[in-house]
Short mmCIF file of C-alpha atoms in Angstrom, two decimals:
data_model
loop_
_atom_site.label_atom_id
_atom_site.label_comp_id
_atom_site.label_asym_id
_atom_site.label_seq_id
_atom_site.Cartn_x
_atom_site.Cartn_y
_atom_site.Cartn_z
CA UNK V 175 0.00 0.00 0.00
CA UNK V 176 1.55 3.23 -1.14
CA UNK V 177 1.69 6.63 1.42
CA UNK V 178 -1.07 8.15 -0.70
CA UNK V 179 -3.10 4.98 -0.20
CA UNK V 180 -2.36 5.41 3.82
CA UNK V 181 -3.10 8.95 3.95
CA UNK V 182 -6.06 8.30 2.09
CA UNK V 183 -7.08 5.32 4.80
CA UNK V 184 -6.39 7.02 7.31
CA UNK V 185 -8.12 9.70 6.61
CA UNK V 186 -11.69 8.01 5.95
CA UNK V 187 -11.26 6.25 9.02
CA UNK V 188 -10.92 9.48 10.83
CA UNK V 189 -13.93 10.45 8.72
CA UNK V 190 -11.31 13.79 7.59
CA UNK V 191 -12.12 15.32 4.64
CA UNK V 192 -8.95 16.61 2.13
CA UNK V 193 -9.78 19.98 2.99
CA UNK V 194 -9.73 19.45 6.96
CA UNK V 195 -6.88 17.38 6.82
CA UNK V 196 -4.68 19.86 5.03
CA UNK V 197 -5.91 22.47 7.23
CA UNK V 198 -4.62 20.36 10.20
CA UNK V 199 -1.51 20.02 8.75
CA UNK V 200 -1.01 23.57 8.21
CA UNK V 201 -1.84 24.32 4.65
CA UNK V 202 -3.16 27.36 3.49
CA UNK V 203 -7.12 27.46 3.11
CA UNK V 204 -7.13 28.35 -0.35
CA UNK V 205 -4.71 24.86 -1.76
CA UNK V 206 -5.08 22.53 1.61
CA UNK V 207 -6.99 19.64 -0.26
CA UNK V 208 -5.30 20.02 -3.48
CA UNK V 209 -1.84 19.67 -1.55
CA UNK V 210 -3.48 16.18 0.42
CA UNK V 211 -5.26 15.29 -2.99
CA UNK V 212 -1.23 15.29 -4.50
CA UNK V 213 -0.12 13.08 -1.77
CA UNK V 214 -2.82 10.57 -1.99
CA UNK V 215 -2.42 10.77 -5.81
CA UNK V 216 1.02 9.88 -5.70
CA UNK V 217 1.67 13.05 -8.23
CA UNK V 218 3.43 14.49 -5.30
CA UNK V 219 5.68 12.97 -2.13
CA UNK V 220 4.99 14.40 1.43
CA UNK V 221 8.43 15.67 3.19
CA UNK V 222 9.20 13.98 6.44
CA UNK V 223 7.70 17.41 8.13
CA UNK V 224 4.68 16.73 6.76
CA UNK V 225 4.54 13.42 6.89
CA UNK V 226 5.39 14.04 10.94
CA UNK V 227 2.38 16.72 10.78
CA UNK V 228 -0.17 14.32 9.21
CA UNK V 229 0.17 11.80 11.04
CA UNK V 230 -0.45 14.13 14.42
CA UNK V 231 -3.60 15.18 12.53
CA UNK V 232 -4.59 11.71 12.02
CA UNK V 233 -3.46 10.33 15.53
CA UNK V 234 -1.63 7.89 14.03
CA UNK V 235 2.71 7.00 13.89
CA UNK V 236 4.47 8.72 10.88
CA UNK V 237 5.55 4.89 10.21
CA UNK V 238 1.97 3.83 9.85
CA UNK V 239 1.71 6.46 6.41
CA UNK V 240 5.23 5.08 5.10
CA UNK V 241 5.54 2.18 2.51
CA UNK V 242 6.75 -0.05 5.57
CA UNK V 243 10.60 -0.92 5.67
CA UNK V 244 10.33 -4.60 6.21
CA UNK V 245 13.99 -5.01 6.82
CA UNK V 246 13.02 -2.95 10.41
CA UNK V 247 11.45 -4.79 13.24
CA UNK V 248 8.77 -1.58 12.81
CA UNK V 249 8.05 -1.88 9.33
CA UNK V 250 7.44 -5.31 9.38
CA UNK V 251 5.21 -4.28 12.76
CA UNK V 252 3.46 -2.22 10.44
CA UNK V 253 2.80 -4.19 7.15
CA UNK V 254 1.14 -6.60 9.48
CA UNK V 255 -1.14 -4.01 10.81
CA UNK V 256 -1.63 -3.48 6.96
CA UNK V 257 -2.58 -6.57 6.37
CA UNK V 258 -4.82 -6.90 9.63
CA UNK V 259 -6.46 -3.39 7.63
CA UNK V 260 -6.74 -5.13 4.08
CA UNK V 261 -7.39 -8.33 4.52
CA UNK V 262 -8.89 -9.60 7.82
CA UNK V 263 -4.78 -10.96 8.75
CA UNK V 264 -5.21 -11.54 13.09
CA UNK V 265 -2.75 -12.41 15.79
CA UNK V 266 -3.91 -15.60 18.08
CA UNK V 267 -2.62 -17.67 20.55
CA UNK V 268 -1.86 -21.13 20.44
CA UNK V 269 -0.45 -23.35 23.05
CA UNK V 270 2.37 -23.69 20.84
CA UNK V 271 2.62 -19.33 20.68
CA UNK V 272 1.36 -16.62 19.02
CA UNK V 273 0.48 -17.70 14.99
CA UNK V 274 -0.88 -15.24 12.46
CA UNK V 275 -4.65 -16.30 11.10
CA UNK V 276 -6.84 -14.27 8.55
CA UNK V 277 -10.69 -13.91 9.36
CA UNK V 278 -12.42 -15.13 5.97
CA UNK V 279 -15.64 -12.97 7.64
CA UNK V 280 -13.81 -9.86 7.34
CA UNK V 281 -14.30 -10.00 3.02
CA UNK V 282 -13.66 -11.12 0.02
CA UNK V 283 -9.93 -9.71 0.37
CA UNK V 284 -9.94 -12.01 2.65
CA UNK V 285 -11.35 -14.77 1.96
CA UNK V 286 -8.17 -14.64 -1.76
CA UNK V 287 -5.58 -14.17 1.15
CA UNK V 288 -7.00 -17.43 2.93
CA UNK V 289 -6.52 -19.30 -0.14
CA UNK V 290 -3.11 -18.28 -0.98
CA UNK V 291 -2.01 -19.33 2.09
CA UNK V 292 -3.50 -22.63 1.91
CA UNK V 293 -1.73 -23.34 -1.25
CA UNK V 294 1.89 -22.17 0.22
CA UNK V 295 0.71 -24.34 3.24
CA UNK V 296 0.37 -27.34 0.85
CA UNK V 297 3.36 -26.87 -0.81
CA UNK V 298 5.11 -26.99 2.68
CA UNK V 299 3.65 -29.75 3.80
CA UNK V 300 5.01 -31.31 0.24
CA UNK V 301 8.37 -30.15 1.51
CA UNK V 302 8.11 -31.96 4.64
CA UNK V 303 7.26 -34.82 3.33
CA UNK V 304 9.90 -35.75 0.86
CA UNK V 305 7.04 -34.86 -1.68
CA UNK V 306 9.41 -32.57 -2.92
CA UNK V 307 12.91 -31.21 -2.89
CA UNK V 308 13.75 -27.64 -1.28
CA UNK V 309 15.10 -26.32 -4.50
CA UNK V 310 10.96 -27.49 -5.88
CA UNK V 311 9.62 -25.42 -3.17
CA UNK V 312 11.80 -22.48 -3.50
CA UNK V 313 11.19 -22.18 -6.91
CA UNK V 314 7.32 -22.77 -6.06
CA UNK V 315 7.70 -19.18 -3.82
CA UNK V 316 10.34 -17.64 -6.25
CA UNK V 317 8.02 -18.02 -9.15
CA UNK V 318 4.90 -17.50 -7.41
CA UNK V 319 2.00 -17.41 -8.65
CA UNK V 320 3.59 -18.96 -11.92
CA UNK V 321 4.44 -22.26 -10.30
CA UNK V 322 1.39 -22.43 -8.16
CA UNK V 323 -0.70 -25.66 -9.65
CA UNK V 324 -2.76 -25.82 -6.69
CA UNK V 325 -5.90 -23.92 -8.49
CA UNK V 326 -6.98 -22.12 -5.03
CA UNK V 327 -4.65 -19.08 -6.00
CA UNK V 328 -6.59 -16.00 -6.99
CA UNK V 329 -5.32 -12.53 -8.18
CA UNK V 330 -5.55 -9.54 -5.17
CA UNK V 331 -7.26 -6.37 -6.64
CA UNK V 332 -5.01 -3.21 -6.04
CA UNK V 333 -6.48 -1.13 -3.84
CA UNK V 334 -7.15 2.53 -4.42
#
């Protein structure tokens, strides 16, 4: 999900229109939801000052409007929380430890997600079987969906 896509999230669930966003932010009255309609447009990037100032406006972390840096312990934090957003993805507890699930009630979204999953879960379960070889499975994941024969994948609609 892009920043535009985040600012625009964000700001529904706030129930924020462009105008009173901008205005928040500190943008003149006259251009304040042009300048938020650029951001969530993607014809214009938000400086970290005003990514810092949105995301006071919209209560939120300046991390939750970034494309998450998944190589950071946050940014993986916060694609999760993405995916909890998009597509019903839910932390549990197991007696084995905390496992990630996805609600199938929460959508269609994610109800697709729910059947990806069960098709990388089957070709695991081929791994750890001797069904197939780890180079078969890698290239399964490296190729995906190309390699997937399992006929449960389905194609994610972009979001706007």
């Amino acid at each position: 999900m892009s920043i535009g896509e985040r600012i625009h999230f964000f700001r529904d669930l706030r129930g924020l229109t462009l105008n009173e966003l901008g205005l928040a932010v500190g943008f003149p009255k006259d251009n304040a939801n042009i300048r938020i309609a650029q951001y969530q447009s993607g014809s214009r990037m938000p400086r970290e000052d005003v990514i810092s100032r949105m995301a006071d406006a919209l209560d939120v972390s300046p991390a939750a409007l970034k494309v998450p840096d998944i190589d950071s312990y946050t940014g993986l934090m916060h694609t999760l929380f993405t995916l909890e957003d998009l597509y019903g993805l839910k932390v549990s507890e197991t007696e084995d430890g905390v496992c990630l699930r996805v609600d199938v009630r929460q959508g269609k979204e994610a109800a697709e997600l729910h059947r990806m999953l069960c098709a990388w879960k089957q070709e695991e379960t081929k791994l750890e079987t001797g069904e197939i070889t780890k180079e078969e499975y890698d290239c399964w994941r490296y190729h995906y969906p190309g390699q997937d024969t399992s006929q449960i994948r389905a194609a994610v609609r972009h979001r706007n």
